Short mmCIF file of C-alpha atoms in Angstrom, two decimals:
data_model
loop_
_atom_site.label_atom_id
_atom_site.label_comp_id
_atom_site.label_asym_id
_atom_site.label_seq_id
_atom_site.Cartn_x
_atom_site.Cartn_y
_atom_site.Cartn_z
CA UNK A 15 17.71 -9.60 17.35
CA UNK A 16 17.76 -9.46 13.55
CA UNK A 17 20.22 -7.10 12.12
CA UNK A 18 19.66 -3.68 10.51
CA UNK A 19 17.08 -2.24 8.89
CA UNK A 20 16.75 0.59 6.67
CA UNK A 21 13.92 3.22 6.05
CA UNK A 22 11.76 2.49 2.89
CA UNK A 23 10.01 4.73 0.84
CA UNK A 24 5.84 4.91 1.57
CA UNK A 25 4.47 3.85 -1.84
CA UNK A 26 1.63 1.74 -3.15
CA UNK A 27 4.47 0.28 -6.11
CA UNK A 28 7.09 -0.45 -3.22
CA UNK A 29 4.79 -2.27 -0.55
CA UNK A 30 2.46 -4.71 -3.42
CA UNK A 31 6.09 -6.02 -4.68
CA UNK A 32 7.10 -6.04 -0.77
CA UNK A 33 4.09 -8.41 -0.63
CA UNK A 34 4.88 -10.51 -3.56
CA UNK A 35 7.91 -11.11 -2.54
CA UNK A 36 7.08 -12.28 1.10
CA UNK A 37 5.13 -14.90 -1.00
CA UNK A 38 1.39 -13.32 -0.19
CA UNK A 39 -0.62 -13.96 -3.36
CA UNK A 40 -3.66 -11.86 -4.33
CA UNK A 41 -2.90 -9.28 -2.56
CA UNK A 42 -1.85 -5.19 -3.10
CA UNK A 43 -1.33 -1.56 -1.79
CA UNK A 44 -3.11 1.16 -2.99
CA UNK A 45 -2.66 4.91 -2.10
CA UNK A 46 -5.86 6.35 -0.93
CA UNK A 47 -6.66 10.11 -1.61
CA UNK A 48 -10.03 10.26 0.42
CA UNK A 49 -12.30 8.88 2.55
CA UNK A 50 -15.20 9.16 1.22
CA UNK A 51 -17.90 6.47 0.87
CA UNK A 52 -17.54 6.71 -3.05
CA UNK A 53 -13.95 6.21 -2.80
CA UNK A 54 -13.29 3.62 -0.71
CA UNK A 55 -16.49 1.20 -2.16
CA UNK A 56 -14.23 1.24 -5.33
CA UNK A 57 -11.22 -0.73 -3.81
CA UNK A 58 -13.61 -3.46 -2.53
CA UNK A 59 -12.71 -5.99 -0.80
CA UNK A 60 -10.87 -3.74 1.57
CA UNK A 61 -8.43 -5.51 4.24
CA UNK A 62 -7.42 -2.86 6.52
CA UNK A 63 -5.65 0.57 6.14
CA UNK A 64 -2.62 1.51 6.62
CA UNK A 65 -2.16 5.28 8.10
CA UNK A 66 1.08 7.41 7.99
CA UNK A 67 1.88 10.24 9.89
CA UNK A 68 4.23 12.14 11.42
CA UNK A 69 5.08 11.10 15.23
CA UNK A 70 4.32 13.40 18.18
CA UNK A 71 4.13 12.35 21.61
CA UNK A 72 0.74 12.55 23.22
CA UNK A 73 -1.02 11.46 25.75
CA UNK A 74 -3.61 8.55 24.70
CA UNK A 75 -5.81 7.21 27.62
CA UNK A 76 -7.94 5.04 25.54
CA UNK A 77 -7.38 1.73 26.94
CA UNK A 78 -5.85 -1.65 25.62
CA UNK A 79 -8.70 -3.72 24.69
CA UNK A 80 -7.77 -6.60 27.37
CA UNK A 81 -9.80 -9.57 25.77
CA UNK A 82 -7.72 -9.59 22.17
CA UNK A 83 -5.51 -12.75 22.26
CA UNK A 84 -9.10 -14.26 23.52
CA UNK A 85 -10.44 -12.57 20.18
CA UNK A 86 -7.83 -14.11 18.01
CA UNK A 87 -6.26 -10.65 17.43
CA UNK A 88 -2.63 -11.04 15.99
CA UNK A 89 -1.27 -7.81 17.45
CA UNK A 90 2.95 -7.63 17.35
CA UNK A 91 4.90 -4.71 19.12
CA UNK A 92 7.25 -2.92 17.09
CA UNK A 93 10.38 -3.46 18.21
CA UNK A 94 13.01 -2.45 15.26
CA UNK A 95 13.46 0.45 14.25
CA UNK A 96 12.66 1.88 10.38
CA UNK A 97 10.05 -1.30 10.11
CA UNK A 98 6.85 0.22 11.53
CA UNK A 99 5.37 -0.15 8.01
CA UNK A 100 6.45 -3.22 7.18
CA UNK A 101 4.91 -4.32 10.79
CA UNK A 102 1.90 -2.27 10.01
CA UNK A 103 0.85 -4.47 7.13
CA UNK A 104 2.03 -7.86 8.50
CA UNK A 105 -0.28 -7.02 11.36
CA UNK A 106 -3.45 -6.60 8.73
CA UNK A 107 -2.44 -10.06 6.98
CA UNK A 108 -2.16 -12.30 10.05
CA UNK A 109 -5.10 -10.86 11.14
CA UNK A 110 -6.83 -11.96 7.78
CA UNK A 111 -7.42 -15.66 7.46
CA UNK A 112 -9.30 -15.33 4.27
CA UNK A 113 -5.92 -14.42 1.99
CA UNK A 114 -3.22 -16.60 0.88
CA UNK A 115 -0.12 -14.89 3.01
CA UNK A 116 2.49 -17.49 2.30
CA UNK A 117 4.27 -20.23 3.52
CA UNK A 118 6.71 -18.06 5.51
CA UNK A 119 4.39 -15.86 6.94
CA UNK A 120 1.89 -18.13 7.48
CA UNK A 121 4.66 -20.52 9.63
CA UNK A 122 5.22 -17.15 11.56
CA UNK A 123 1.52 -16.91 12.61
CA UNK A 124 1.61 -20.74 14.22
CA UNK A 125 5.08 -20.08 15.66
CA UNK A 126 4.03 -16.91 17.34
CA UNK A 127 0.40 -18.50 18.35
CA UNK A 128 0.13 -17.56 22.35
CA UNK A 129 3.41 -15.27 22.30
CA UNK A 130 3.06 -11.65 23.66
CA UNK A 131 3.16 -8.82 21.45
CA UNK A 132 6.74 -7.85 22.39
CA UNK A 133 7.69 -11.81 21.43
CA UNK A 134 5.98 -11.40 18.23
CA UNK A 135 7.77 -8.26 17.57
CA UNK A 136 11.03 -9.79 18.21
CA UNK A 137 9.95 -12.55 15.61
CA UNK A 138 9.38 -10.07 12.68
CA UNK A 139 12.64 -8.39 13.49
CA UNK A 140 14.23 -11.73 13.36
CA UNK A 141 12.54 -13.38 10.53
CA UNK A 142 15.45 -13.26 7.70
CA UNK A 143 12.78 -13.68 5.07
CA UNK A 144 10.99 -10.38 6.06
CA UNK A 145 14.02 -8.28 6.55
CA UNK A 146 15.91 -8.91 3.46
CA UNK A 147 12.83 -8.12 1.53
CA UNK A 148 12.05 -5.46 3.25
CA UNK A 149 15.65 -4.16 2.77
CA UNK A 150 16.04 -5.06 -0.88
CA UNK A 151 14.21 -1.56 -1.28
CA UNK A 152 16.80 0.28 -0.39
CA UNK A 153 20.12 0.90 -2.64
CA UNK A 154 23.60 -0.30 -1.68
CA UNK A 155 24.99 3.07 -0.16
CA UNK A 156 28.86 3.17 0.05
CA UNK A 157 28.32 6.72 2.12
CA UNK A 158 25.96 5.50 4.74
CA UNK A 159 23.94 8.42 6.14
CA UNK A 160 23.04 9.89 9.61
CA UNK A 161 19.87 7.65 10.08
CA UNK A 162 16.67 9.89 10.37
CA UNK A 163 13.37 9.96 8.30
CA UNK A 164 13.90 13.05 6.40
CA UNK A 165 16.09 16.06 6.71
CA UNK A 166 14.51 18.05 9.19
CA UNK A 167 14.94 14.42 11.24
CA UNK A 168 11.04 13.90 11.99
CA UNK A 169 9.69 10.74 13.02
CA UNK A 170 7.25 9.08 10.58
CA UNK A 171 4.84 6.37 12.10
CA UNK A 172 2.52 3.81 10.46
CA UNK A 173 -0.60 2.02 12.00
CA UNK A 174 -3.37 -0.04 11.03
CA UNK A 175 -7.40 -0.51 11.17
CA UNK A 176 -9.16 -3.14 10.48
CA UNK A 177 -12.11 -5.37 11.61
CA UNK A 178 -11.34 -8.54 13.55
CA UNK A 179 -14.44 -10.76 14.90
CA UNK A 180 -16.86 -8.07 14.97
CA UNK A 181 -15.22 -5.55 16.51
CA UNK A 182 -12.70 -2.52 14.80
CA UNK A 183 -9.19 -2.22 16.36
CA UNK A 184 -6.59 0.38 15.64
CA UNK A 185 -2.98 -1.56 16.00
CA UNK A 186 0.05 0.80 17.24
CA UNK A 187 2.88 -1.36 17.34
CA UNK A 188 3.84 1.55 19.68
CA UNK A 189 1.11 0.79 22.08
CA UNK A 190 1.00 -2.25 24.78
CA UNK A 191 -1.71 -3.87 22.17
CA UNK A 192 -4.47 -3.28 20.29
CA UNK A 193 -7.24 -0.43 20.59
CA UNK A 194 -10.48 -1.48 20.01
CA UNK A 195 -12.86 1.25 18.82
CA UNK A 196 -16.28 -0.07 17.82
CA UNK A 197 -18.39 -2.96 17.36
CA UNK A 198 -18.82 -3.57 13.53
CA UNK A 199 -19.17 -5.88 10.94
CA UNK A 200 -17.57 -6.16 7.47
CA UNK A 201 -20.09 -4.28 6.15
CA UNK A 202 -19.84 -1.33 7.92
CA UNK A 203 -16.20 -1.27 9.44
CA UNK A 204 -14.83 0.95 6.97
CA UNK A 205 -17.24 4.54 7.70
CA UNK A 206 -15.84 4.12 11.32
CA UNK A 207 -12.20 3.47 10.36
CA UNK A 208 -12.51 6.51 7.86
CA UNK A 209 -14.45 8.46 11.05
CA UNK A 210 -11.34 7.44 13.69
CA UNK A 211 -9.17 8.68 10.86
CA UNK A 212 -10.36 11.91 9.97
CA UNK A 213 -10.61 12.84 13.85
CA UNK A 214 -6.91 12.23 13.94
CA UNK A 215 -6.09 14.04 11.64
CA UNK A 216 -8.22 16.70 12.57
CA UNK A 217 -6.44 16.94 15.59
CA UNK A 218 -2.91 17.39 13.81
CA UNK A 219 -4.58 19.64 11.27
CA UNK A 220 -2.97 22.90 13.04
CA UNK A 221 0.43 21.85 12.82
CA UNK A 222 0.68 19.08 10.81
CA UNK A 223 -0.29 18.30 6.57
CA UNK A 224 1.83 15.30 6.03
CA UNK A 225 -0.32 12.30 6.14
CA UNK A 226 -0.49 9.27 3.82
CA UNK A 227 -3.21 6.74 3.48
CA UNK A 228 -3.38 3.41 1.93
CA UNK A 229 -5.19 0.62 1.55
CA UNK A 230 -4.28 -3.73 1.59
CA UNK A 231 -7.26 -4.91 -1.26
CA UNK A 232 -7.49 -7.72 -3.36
CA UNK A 233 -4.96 -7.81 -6.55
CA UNK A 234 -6.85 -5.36 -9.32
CA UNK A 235 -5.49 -8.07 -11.89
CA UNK A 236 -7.18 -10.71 -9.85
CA UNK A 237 -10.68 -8.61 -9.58
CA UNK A 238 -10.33 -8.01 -13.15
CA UNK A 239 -10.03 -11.10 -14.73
CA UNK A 240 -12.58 -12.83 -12.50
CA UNK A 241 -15.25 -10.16 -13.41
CA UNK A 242 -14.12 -11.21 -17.08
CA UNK A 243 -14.37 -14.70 -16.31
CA UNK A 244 -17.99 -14.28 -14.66
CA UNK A 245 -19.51 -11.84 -17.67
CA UNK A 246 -18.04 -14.62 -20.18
CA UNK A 247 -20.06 -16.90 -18.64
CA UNK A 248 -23.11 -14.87 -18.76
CA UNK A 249 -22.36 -14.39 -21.90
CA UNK A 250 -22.40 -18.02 -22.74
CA UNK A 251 -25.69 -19.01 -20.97
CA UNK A 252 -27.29 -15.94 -22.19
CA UNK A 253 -26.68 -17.29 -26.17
CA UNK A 254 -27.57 -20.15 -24.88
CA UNK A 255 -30.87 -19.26 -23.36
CA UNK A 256 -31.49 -17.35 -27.05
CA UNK A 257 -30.35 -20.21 -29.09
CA UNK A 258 -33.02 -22.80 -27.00
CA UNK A 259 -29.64 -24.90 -25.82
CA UNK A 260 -28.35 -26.56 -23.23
CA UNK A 261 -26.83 -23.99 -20.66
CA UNK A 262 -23.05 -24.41 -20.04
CA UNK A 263 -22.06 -25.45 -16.76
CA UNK A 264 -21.18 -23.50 -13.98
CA UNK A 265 -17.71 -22.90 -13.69
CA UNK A 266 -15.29 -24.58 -11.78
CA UNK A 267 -12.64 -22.60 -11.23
CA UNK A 268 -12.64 -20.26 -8.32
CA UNK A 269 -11.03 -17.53 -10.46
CA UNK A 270 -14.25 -17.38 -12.27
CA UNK A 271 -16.35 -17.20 -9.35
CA UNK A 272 -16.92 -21.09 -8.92
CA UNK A 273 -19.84 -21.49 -6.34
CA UNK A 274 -21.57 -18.41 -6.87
CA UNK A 275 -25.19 -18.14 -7.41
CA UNK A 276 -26.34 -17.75 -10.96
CA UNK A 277 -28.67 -15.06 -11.40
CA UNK A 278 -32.31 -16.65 -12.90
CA UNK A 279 -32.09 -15.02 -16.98
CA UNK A 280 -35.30 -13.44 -17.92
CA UNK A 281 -37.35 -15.13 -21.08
CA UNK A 282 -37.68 -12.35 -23.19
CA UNK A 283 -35.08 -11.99 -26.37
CA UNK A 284 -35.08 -8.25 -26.15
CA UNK A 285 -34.63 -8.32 -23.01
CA UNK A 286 -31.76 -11.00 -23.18
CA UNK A 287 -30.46 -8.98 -26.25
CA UNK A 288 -29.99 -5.99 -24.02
CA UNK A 289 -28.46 -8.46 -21.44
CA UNK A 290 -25.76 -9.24 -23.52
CA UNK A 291 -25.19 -6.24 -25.07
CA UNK A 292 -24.55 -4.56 -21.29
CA UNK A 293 -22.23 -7.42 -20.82
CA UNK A 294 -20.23 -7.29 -23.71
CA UNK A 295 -19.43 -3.82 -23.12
CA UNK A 296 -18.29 -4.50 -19.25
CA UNK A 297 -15.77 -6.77 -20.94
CA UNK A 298 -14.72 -4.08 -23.03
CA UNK A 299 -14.50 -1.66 -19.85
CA UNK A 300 -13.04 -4.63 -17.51
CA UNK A 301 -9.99 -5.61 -20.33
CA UNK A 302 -9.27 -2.00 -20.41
CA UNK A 303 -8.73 -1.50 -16.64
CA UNK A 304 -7.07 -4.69 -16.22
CA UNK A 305 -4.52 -3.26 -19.37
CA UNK A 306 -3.80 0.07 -17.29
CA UNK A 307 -3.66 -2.16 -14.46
CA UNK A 308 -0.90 -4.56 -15.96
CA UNK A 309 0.56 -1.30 -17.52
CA UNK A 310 0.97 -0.02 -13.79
CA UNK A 311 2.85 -3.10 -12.94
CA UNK A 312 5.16 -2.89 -15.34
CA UNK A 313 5.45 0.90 -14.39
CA UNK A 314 6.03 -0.26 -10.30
CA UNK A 315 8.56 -2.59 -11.27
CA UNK A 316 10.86 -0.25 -13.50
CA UNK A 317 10.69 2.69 -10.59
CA UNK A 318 11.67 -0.15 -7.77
CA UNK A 319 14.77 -1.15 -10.38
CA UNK A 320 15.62 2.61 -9.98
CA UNK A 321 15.32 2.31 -5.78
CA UNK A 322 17.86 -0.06 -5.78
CA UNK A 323 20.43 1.14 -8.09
CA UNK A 324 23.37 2.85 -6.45
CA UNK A 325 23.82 5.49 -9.09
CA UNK A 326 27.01 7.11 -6.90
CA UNK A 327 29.44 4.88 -9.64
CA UNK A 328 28.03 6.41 -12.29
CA UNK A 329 27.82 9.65 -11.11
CA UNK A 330 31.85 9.72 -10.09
CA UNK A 331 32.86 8.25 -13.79
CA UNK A 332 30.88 10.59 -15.85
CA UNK A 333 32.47 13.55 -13.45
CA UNK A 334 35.78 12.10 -14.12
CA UNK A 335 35.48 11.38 -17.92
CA UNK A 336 34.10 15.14 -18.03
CA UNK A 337 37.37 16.32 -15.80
CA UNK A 338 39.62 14.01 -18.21
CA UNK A 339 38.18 16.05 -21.50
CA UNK A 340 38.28 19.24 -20.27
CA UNK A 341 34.84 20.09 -19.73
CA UNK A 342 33.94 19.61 -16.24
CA UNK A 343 35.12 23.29 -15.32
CA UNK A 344 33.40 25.20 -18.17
CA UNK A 345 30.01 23.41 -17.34
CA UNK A 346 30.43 24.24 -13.41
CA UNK A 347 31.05 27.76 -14.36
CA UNK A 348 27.92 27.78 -16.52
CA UNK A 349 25.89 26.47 -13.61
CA UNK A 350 27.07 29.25 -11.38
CA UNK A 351 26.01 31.53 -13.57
CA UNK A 352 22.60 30.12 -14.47
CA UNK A 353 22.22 30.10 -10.71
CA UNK A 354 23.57 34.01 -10.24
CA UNK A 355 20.49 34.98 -13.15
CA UNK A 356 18.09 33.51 -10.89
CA UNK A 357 18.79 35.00 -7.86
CA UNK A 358 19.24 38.07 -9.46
CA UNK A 359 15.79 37.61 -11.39
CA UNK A 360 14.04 36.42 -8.13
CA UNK A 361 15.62 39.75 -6.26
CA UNK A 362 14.52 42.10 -9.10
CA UNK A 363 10.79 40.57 -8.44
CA UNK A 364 10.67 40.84 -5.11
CA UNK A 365 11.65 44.49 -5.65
CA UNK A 366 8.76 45.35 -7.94
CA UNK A 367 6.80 43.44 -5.69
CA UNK A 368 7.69 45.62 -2.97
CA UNK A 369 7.68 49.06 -5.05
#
């Protein structure tokens, strides 16, 4: 099987480059902080989600749904260890024939076509493309640690929900297959995924806090500039319909919303005044979030520089040029005592706590 990999941090910046680089265009992570209705309308279109938390073995005696290859359901067991998250989100994209996943994941999905999960599973752990991306994440480590997931050595799980031909499944790479847990449609998949969610981690509530949610939705940058695109064009037939000229065609680039219906304009100039006044400032509001968004690119890519530099180098000369001068000593002493003043001050609190 394909050779190691290593544990990767769970964050939004770390899996939308993950995706990039796997050669999936238009598509990124984001970290969800609630489940409410408002919340989760604002990241439409929303692909699946992707829920962390820590492992515990349980009893589960939902069943397997037995019908999902017949469904079309591209459901992979996890099979390598440290790459249930990884796994996790390649299970939402195969699953998702509407998104441009690549050529390499894409040629995974025929391969695999008719395999059984633990076949699929063993393709992902052997697909070179996946694993060095997924461990380019992690920095060259001359002092390879114990492997665990943190330092109390819990076990840190991902799965996935998400809405395949009508019906909502919950894939556990840990599981024989997929889960189905409702009926739905894509209009009304996501209140039940939030509803399976929250009763999970309702059930962990008493002994557990550490969960992490996130979402696979369309590119912000992508959303952003099409909504630009589409009130520019508005825009345009709106002047038009003021000026008593020809309207401008539809456009015919799919970025712009090519093939969408064009809302009839009203006749009235006020009322096409106030139009285009309400439009002009949505481009003013839609440049601005696609500038934080951009910004927040630029913000992902300088933390993930930081993931994989092996700072250990540095570390050891700046020691050693500070042992060369003479100063290393002095400063360690000064630490020690900086740390003696706190305990001290924390002690003398405690004791007028106490008193």
């Amino acid at each position: 099987m394909g050779d190691h990999w290593t544990t990767i941090e769970s964050d939004p910046g770390v899996f939308s480059e993950l995706l990039e680089r796997m050669g999936v265009k238009g598509v990124q992570m984001e970290e969800l902080w609630s489940l409410d209705e408002d919340s989760l309308h604002s990241l439409k279109p929303i692909y699946g989600l992707i829920f962390l938390f820590k492992w515990q073995k349980e009893e589960d005696g939902r069943p397997v749904a037995a019908d999902f290859e017949e469904k079309g359901v591209f459901f992979a067991s996890q099979v390598i260890n440290n790459a249930c998250a990884t796994q996790a989100i390649v299970n939402v994209l195969m699953n998702r024939p509407e998104l441009d996943i690549g050529a390499e994941l894409a040629q995974l999905r025929d391969f695999t076509s008719g395999f059984p999960p633990e076949m699929k599973g063993l393709a992902i752990g052997n697909s070179e493309c996946i694993r060095s991306v997924h461990n380019s994440f992690s920095p060259p480590q001359p002092i390879v640690p114990e492997e665990r997931d943190d330092e109390k050595g819990e076990a840190f799980h991902f799965i996935a929900y998400l809405p395949v031909t009508g019906a909502l499944y919950e894939l556990d790479g840990l599981k024989p297959g997929p889960i189905k847990l409702a009926d739905c449609s894509e209009d009304d998949w996501l209140p039940k995924a939030a509803a399976a969610i929250t009763e999970r981690m309702g059930r962990y509530a008493a002994s557990e806090v550490k969960f992490n949610l996130m979402a696979c939705i369309e590119d912000r940058r992508q959303k952003y500039r099409r909504e630009v695109a589409q009130q520019q064009h508005l825009q345009e037939r709106i002047r038009a319909k003021l000026g008593n000229s020809a309207p401008p065609a539809p456009p015919a680039d799919a970025a712009a919303g090519a093939g969408a219906a064009e809302v009839p304009l009203p006749d009235d100039p006020d009322t096409l005044a106030a139009r285009l006044a309400e439009s002009e400032g949505e481009v003013d509001r839609l440049q601005a979030a696609l500038a934080m968004e951009e910004e927040r690119r630029r913000q992902w890519a300088d933390e993930n520089i930081r993931r994989r530099t092996d700072y250990i180098p540095f570390a050891f000369q700046l020691l050693s040029a500070l042992a060369e001068a003479g100063q290393l000593q002095p400063l360690v002493e000064r630490a020690k005592e900086a740390h003696a003043a706190k305990l001290e001050e924390r002690r003398r609190q405690q004791q007028q706590g106490s008193s």
